[in-house]
Coordinates of C-alpha atoms in Angstrom, one line a residue:
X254 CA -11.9 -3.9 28.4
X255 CA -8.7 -5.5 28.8
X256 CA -7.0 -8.2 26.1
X257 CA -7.3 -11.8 27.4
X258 CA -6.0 -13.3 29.9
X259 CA -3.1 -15.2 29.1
X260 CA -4.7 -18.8 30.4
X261 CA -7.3 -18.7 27.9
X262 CA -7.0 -20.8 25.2
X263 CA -7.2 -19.4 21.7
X264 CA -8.4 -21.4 18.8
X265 CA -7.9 -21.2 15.1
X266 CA -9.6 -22.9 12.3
X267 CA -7.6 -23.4 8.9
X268 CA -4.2 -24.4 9.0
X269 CA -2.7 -23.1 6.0
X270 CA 0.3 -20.6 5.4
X271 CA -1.9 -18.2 7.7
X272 CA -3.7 -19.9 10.2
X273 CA -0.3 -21.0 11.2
X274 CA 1.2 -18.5 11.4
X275 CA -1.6 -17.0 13.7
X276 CA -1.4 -20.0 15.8
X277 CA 2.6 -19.2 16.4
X278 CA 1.5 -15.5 17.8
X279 CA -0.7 -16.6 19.9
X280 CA 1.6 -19.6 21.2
X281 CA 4.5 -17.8 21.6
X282 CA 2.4 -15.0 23.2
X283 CA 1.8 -17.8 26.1
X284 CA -1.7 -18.4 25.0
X285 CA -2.9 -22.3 25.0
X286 CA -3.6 -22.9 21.5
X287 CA -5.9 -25.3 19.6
X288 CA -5.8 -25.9 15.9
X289 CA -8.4 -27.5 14.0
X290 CA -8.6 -28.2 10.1
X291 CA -12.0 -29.4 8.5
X292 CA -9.3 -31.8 6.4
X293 CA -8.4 -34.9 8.5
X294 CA -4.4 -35.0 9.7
X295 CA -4.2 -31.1 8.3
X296 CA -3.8 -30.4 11.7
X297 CA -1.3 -32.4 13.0
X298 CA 0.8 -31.6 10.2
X299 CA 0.5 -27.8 11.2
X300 CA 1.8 -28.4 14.8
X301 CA 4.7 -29.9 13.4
X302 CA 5.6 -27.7 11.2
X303 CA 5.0 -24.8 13.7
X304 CA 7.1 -26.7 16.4
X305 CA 10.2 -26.6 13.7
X306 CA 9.6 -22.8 13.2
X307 CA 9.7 -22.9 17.1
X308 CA 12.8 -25.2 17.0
X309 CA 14.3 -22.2 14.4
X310 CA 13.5 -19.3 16.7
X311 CA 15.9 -21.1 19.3
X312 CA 18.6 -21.3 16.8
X313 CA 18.0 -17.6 16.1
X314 CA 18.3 -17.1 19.9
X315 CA 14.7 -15.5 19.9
X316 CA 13.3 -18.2 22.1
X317 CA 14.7 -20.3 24.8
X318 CA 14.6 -23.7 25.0
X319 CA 12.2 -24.0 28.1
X320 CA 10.0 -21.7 26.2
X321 CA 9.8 -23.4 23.5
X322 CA 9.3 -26.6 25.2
X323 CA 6.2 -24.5 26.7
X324 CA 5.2 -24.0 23.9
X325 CA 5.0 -27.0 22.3
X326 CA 2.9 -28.4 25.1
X327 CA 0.3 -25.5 24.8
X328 CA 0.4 -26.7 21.2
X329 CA -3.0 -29.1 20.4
X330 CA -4.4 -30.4 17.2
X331 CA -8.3 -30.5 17.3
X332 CA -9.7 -33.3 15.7
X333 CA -13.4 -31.6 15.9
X334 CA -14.7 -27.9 15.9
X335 CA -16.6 -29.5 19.9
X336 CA -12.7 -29.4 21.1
X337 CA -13.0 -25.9 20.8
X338 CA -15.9 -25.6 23.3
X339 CA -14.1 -23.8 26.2
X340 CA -11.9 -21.0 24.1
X341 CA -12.3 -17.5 24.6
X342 CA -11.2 -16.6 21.1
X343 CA -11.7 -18.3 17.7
X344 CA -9.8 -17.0 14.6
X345 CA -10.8 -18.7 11.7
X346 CA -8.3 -18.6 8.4
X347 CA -10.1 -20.5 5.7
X348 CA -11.3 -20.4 2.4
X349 CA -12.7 -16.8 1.1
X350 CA -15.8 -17.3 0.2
X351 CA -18.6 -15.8 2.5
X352 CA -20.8 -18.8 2.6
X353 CA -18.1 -21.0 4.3
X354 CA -17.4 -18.4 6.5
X355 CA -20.8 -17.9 7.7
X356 CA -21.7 -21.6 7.7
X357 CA -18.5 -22.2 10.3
X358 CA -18.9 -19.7 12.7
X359 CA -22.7 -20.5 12.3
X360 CA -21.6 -24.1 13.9
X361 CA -19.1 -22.2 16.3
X362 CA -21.9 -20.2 17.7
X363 CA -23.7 -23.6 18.9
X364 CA -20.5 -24.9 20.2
X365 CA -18.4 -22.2 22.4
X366 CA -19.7 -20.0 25.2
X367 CA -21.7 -17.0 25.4
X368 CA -18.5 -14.7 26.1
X369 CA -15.8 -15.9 23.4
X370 CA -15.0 -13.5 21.0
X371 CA -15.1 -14.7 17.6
X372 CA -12.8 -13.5 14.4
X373 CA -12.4 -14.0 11.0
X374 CA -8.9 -13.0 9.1
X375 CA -10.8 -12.4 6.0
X376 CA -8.9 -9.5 3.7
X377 CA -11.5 -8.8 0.9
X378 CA -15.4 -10.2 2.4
X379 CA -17.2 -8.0 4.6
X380 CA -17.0 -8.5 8.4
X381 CA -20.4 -7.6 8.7
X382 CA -21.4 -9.8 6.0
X383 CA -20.0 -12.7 8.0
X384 CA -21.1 -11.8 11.0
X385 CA -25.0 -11.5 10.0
X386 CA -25.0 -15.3 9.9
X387 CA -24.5 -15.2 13.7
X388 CA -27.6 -14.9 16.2
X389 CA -25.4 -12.7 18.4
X390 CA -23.4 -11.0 15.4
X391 CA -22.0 -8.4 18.3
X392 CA -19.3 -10.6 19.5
X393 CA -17.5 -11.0 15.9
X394 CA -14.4 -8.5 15.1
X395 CA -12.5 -9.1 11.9
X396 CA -8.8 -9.5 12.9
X397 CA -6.8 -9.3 9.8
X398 CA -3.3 -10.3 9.9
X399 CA -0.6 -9.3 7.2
X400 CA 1.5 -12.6 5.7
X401 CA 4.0 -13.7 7.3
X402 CA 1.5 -13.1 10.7
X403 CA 4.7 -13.8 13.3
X404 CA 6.6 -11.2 11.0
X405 CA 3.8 -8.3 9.7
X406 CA 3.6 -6.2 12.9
X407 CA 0.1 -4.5 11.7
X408 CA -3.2 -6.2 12.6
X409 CA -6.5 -4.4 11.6
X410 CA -9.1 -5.0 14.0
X411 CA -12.3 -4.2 11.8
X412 CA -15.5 -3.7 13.1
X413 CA -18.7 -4.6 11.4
X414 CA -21.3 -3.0 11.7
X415 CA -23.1 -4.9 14.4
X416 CA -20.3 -5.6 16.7
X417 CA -19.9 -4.5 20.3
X418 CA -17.6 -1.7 21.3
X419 CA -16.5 -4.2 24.1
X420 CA -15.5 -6.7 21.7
X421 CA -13.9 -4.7 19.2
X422 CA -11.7 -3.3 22.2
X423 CA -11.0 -6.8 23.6
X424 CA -9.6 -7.9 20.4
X425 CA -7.5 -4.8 20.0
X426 CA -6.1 -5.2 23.5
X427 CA -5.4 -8.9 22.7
X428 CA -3.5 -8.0 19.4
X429 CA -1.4 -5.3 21.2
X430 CA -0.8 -7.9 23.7
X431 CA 0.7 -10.3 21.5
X432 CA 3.2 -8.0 20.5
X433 CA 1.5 -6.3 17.2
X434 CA 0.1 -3.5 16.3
X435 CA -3.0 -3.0 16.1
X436 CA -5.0 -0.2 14.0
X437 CA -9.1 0.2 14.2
X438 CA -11.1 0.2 11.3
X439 CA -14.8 0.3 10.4
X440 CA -15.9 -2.4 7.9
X441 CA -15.4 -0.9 4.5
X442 CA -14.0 -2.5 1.3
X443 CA -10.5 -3.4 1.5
X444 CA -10.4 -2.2 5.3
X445 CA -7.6 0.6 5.4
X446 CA -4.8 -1.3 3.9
X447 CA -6.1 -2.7 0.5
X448 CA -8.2 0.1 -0.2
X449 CA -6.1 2.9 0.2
X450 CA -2.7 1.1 -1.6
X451 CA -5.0 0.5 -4.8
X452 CA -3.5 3.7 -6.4
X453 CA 0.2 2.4 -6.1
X454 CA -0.4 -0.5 -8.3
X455 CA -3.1 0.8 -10.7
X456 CA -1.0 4.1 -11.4
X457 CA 2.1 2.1 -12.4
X458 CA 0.0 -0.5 -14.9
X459 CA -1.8 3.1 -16.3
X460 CA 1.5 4.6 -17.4
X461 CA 3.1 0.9 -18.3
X462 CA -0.8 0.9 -20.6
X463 CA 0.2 4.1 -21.9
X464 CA 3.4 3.1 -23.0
X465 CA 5.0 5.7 -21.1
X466 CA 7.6 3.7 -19.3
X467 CA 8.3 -0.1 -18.7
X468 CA 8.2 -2.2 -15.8
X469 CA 11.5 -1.8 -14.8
X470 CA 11.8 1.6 -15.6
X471 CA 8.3 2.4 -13.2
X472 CA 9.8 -0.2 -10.4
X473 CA 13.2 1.8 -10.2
X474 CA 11.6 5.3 -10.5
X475 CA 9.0 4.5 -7.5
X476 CA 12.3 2.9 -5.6
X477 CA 14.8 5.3 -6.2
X478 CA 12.9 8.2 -6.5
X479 CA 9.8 8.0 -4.3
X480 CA 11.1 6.1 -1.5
X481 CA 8.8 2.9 -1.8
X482 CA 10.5 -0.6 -1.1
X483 CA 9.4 -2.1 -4.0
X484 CA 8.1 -1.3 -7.2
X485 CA 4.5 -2.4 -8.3
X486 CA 5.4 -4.6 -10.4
X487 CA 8.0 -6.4 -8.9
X488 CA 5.6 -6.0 -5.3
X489 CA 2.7 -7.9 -7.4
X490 CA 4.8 -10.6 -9.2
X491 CA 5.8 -11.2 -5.1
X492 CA 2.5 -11.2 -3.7
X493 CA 1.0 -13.1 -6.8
X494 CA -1.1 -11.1 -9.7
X495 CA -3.9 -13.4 -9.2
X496 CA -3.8 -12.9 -5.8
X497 CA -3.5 -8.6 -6.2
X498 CA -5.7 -8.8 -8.7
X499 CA -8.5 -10.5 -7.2
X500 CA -8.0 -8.1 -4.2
X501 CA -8.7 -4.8 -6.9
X502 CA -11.5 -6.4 -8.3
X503 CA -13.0 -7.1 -5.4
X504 CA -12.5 -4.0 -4.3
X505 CA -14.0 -2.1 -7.3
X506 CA -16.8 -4.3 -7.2
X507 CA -17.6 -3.7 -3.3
X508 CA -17.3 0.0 -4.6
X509 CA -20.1 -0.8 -6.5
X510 CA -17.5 -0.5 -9.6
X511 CA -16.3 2.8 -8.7
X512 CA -13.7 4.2 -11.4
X513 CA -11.7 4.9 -9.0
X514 CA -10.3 1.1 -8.6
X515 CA -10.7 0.0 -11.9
X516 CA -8.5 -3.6 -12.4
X517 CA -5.7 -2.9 -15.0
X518 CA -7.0 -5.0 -18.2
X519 CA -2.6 -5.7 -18.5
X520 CA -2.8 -7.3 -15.2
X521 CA -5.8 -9.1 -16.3
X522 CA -4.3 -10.6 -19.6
X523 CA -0.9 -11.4 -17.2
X524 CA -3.5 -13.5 -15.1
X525 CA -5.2 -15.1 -18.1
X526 CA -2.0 -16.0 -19.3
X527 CA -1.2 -17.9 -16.5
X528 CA 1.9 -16.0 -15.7
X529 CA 1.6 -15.3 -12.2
X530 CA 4.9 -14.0 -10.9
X531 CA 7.5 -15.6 -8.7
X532 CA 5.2 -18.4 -8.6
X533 CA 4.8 -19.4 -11.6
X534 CA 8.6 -18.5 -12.8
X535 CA 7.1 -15.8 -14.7
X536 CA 4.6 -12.6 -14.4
X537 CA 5.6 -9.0 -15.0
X538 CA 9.9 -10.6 -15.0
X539 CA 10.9 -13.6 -16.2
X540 CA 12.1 -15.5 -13.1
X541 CA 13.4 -19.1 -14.5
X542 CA 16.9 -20.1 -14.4
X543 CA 19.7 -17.9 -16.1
X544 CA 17.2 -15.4 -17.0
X545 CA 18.4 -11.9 -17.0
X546 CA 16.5 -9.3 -15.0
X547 CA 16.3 -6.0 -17.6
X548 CA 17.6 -2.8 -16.8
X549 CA 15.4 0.3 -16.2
X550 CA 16.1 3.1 -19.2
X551 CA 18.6 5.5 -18.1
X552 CA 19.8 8.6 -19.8
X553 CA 23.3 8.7 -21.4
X554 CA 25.4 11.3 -20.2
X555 CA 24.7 14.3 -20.8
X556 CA 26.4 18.4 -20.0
X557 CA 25.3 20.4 -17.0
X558 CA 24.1 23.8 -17.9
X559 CA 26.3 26.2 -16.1
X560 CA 23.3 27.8 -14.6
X561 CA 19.4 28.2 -13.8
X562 CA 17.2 30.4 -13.3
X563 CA 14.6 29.8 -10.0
X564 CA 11.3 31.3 -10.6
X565 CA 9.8 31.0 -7.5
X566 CA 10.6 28.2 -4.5
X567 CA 9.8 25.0 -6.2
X568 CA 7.4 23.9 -3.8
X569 CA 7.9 20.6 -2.7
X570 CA 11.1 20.6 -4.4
X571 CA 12.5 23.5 -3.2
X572 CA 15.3 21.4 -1.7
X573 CA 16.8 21.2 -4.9
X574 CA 18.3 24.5 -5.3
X575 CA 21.0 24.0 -2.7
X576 CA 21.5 20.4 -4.0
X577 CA 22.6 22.8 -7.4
X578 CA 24.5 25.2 -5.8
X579 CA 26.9 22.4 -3.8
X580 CA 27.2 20.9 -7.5
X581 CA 28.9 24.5 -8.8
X582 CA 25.6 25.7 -11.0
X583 CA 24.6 29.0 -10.5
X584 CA 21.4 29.9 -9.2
X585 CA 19.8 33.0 -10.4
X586 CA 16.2 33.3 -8.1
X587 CA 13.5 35.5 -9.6
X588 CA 10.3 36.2 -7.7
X589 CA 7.4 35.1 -9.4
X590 CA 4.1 34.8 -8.2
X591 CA 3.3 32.1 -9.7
X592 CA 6.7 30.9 -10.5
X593 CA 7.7 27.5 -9.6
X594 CA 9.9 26.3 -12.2
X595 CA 13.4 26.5 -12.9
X596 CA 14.6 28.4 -16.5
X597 CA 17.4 26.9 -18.1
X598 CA 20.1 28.3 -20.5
X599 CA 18.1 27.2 -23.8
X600 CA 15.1 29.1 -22.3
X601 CA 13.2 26.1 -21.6
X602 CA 11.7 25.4 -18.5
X603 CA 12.4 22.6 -15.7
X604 CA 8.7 22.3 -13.9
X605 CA 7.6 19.7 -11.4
X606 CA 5.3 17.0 -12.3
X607 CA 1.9 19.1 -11.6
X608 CA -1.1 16.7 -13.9
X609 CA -0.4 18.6 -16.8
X610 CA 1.7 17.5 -19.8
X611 CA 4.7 18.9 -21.5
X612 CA 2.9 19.0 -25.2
X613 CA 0.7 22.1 -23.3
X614 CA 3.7 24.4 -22.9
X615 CA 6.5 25.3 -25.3
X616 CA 9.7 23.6 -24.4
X617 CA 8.6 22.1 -21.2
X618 CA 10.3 19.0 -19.3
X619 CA 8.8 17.7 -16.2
X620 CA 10.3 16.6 -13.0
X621 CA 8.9 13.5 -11.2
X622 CA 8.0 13.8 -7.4
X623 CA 10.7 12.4 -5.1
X624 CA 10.4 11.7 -1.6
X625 CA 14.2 12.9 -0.5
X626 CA 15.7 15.1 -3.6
X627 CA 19.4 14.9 -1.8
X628 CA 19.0 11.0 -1.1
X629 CA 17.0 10.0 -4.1
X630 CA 19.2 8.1 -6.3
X631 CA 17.3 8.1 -9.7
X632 CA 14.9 11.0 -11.3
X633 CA 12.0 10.6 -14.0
X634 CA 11.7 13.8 -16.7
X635 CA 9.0 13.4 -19.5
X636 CA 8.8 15.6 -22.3
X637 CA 6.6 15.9 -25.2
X638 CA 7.9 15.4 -29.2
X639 CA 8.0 19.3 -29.2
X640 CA 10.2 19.7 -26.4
X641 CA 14.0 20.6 -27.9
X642 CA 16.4 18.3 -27.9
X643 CA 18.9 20.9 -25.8
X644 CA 16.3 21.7 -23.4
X645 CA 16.1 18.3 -22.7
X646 CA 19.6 17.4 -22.8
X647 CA 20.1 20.4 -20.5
X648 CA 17.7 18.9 -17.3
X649 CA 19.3 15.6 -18.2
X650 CA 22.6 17.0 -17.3
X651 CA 21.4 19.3 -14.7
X652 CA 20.2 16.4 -12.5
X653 CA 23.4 14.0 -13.3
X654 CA 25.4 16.4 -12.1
X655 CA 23.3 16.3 -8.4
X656 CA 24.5 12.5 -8.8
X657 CA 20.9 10.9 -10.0
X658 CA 20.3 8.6 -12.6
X659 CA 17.8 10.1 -15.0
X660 CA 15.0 8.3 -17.1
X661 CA 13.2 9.9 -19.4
X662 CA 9.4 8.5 -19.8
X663 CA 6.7 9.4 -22.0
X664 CA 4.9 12.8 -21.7
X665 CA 2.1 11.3 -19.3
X666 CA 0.2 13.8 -16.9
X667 CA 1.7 13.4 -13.1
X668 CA 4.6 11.3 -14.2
X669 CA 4.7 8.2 -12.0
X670 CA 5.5 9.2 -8.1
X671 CA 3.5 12.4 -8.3
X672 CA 0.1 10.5 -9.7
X673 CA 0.3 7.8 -7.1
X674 CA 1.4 9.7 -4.1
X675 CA -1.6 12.6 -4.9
X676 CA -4.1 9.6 -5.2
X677 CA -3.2 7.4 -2.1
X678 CA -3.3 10.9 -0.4
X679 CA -6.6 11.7 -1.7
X680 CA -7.8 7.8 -1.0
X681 CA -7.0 8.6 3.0
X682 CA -8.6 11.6 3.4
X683 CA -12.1 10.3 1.7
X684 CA -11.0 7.0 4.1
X685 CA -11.1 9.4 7.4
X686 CA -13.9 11.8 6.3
X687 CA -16.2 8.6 6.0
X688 CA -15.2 7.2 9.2
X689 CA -12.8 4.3 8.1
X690 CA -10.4 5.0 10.5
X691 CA -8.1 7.5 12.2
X692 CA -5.4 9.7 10.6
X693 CA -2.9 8.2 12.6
X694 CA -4.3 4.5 12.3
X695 CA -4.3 4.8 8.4
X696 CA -0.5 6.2 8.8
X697 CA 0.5 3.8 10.8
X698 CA -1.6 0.9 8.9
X699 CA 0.5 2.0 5.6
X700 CA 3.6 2.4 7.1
X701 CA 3.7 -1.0 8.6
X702 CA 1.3 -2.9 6.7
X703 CA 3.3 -2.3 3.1
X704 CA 6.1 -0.9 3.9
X705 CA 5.8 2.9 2.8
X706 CA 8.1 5.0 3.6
X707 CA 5.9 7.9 4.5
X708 CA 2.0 7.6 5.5
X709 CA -0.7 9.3 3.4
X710 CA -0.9 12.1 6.0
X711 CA 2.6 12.4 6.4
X712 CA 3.4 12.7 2.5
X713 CA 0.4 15.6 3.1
X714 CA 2.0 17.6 5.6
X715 CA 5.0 17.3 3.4
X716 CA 3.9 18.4 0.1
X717 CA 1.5 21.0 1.0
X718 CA -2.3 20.9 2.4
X719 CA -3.1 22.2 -1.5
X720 CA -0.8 19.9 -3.4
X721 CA -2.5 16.5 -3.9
X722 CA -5.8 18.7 -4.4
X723 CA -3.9 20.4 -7.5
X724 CA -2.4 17.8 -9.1
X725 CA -5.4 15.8 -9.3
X726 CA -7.6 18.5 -10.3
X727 CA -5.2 18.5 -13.3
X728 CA -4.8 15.3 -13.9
X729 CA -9.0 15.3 -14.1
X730 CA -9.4 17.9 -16.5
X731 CA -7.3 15.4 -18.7
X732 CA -8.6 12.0 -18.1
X733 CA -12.7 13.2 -17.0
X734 CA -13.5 9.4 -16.5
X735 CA -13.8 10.1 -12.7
X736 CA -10.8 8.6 -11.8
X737 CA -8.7 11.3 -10.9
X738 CA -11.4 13.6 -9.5
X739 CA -10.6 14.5 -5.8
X740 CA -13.1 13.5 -3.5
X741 CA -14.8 16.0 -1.3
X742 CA -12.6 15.9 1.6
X743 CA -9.3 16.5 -0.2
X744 CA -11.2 19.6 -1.4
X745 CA -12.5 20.9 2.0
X746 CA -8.9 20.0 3.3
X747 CA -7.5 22.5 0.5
X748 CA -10.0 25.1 0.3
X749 CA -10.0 25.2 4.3
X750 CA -5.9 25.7 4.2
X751 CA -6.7 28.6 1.3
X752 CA -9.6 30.1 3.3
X753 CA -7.1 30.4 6.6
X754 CA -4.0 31.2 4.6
X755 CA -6.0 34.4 2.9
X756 CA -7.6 35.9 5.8
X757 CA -4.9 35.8 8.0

């Protein structure tokens, strides 16, 4: 099945922020376009304002004038859903909420032939909820495009669970066609993107609730040291809270309210309060005029010990023993086992952030999880009230001295990267063992779709086929709600690795 040919005309139905934006990939992709609003004029006030965005892409010199021009007369407002009688595809961008969904493609279905594909761009109702509505529900795909659609590259094409493989394939073809790139999903809560980036904002509000860390402090630690181009909070006062939270609690209600996606109650109260982010001029920052955007805690300066002692490789973080011998502290390496820590001068130990705490240990400090230890500019260390104040001061110094800006946060198990990564790790492989989607597709889905600088399965390979199973197992045996148990598939992904790894 091959994407549409380029003569059909493509319709879509709501002509806000998205629906136009949908209307410009399929225009510019050379695609007659029709664009109907169920308020009168809406439409012809969204043709004007995507033939300025067209007029902008010229002055950008990424359109021509003659294709521009082309454009604009493939351009047509609809003034009623009969215009759209002879499209091959109908993308609809409206209100979320099912029954207005299912009521408008109900009126499609009498309306456009037997062979046009119909999609909705819905990001938290079920494709196959929409679809039931429809006599032939086979033909309907979900097509969910990422804001700003001529922007986002990523389109998930969901299947419900009565569509066609035919039509499912068509509307892939058609996205990859249009220049995205597409990923192929099975109709679960949240599709691939929203279910399995739940962890990277619920981890941050659980250590902000614990009174761990604060906002900025979380934001630049998950920047600076994990890699990620924004920091939840900062990410969610951008996308809106009401908006992200609506998305979690949707979610965890499709989940049948499974712990596991539990809405933060902080983010709830932000919501309630009406502070709402950029928006609003206020959510988790204050953004009005000549306010001043606070500083994330960082560590006063502190002395390099003049050596260490490495018991055992570090693991994932095994990288920073040459980063310390390039900065002139010795390295004393001990096998061990089950060493993985580094000793330092006072006798306390330098351990990475594993799901267990520092008040379990004598004179323990914890290291957060970083994606690049030699490029990460910033590094998280928690300690508990028993920890010593040299031992402390000593892995202060020890990490200034690599050229890092420490903070130190509040003894909470699996710090702040560690925590998140391990769960959107262990979110992916419950995503693939149930069918969701592809290893690849979910990589590519999280890569492109928000921006992570490493997919799920790529932080896996990474870290270890064990590591996420570890941490979490930890982090379980502290906080039994459920929430941090690893599913079933992260544990046969582990245990296979152990199986293999002791009989060879």
């Amino acid at each position: 099945m091959t994407a549409l040919d380029l003569s059909s005309p493509v319709a879509v139905v709501g002509t806000g922020t998205m629906g136009q934006g949908i209307a410009q990939v399929a225009l510019v992709a050379g695609h007659p376009v029709r664009l109907y609003d169920a308020v009168p004029g809406r439409a012809h006030e969204a043709a004007a304002a995507i033939g300025a965005r067209l007029d902008r892409l010229v002055e950008k010199d990424r359109l021509t004038g003659a294709e521009r021009d082309a454009a604009r007369a493939r351009l047509l407002p609809a003034e009623s859903l009969d215009a759209l009688a002879d499209c091959a595809l109908v993308v609809e961008a409206v209100l979320e909420r099912l029954d207005v969904k299912q009521q408008l493609f109900r009126e499609l279905e009498d309306i456009v032939g037997d062979d046009c594909l119909l999609a909705t761009n819905t990001s938290s109702l079920s494709v196959t909820a929409i679809g039931g509505a429809l006599r032939a529900p086979g033909r309907f795909v979900g097509l969910h495009f990422f804001n700003p659609a001529p922007l986002m590259p990523l389109v998930e094409v969901v299947s419900g669970f009565a569509t066609d493989v035919t039509s499912a394939t068509r509307a892939y073809e058609t996205a990859r066609a249009w220049g995205k790139t597409p990923v192929a999903c099975a109709d679960t809560p949240g599709f691939i993107v929203n279910r399995i980036a739940r962890p990277f904002y619920a981890e941050a509000f659980a250590v902000y609730e614990a009174q761990a860390a604060d906002p900025a402090t979380i934001d630049a630690v998950l920047r600076e040291s994990g890699g990620f181009r924004m920091g939840a909070f900062e990410l969610t006062d951008l996308i809106g809270q009401d908006v992200n939270e609506s998305v979690t609690r949707s979610v965890w209600e499709s989940f049948f309210q499974d712990v596991r996606f539990t809405p933060s109650l902080a983010q709830r109260r932000l919501v309630e309060s009406g502070r709402l982010g950029r928006k609003s001029g206020r959510g988790w920052y204050d953004y009005t005029d000549g306010a001043e955007r606070p500083e994330p805690h960082t560590a006063e300066k502190a002395q390099a010990p003049s050596y260490v002692v490495a018991e055992g490789d570090l693991g994932p973080a095994s990288e920073l023993l040459a980063l310390i011998r390039e900065a002139g502290i010795g390295v004393r390496e001990e096998d061990e086992d089950n060493g993985t820590r580094l000793v330092l001068p006072s006798g306390g130990q330098l351990v990475l952030a594993d799901g267990q705490t520092s008040v379990e240990f004598r004179d323990v400090v914890y290291f957060d999880l970083a994606l690049d230890y030699r490029t990460a500019t910033r590094i998280a260390l928690s300690a508990s009230q028993d920890t010593s104040a040299q031992t402390l001061a000593e892995a202060t110094g020890l990490f200034q001295a690599l050229g890092k800006d420490v903070s130190v946060i509040g003894d909470v198990p699996g710090m702040i990267v560690a925590r998140t990564v391990a769960r959107i790790v262990d979110l992916a492989h419950d995503a693939v063992a149930k069918g969701v989607a592809t290893e690849e597709d979910i990589d590519t889905a999280m890569r492109l779709g928000v921006n992570y600088p490493l997919g799920p399965f790529e932080w896996s390979r990474r870290l270890g086929r064990g590591w996420a199973y570890d941490v979490l197992d930890d982090l379980h045996l502290r906080d039994p709600s459920g929430r941090y148990a690893p599913s079933l598939a992260l544990y046969r992904h582990a245990y296979a690795s152990e199986k293999r790894e002791g009989t060879s």
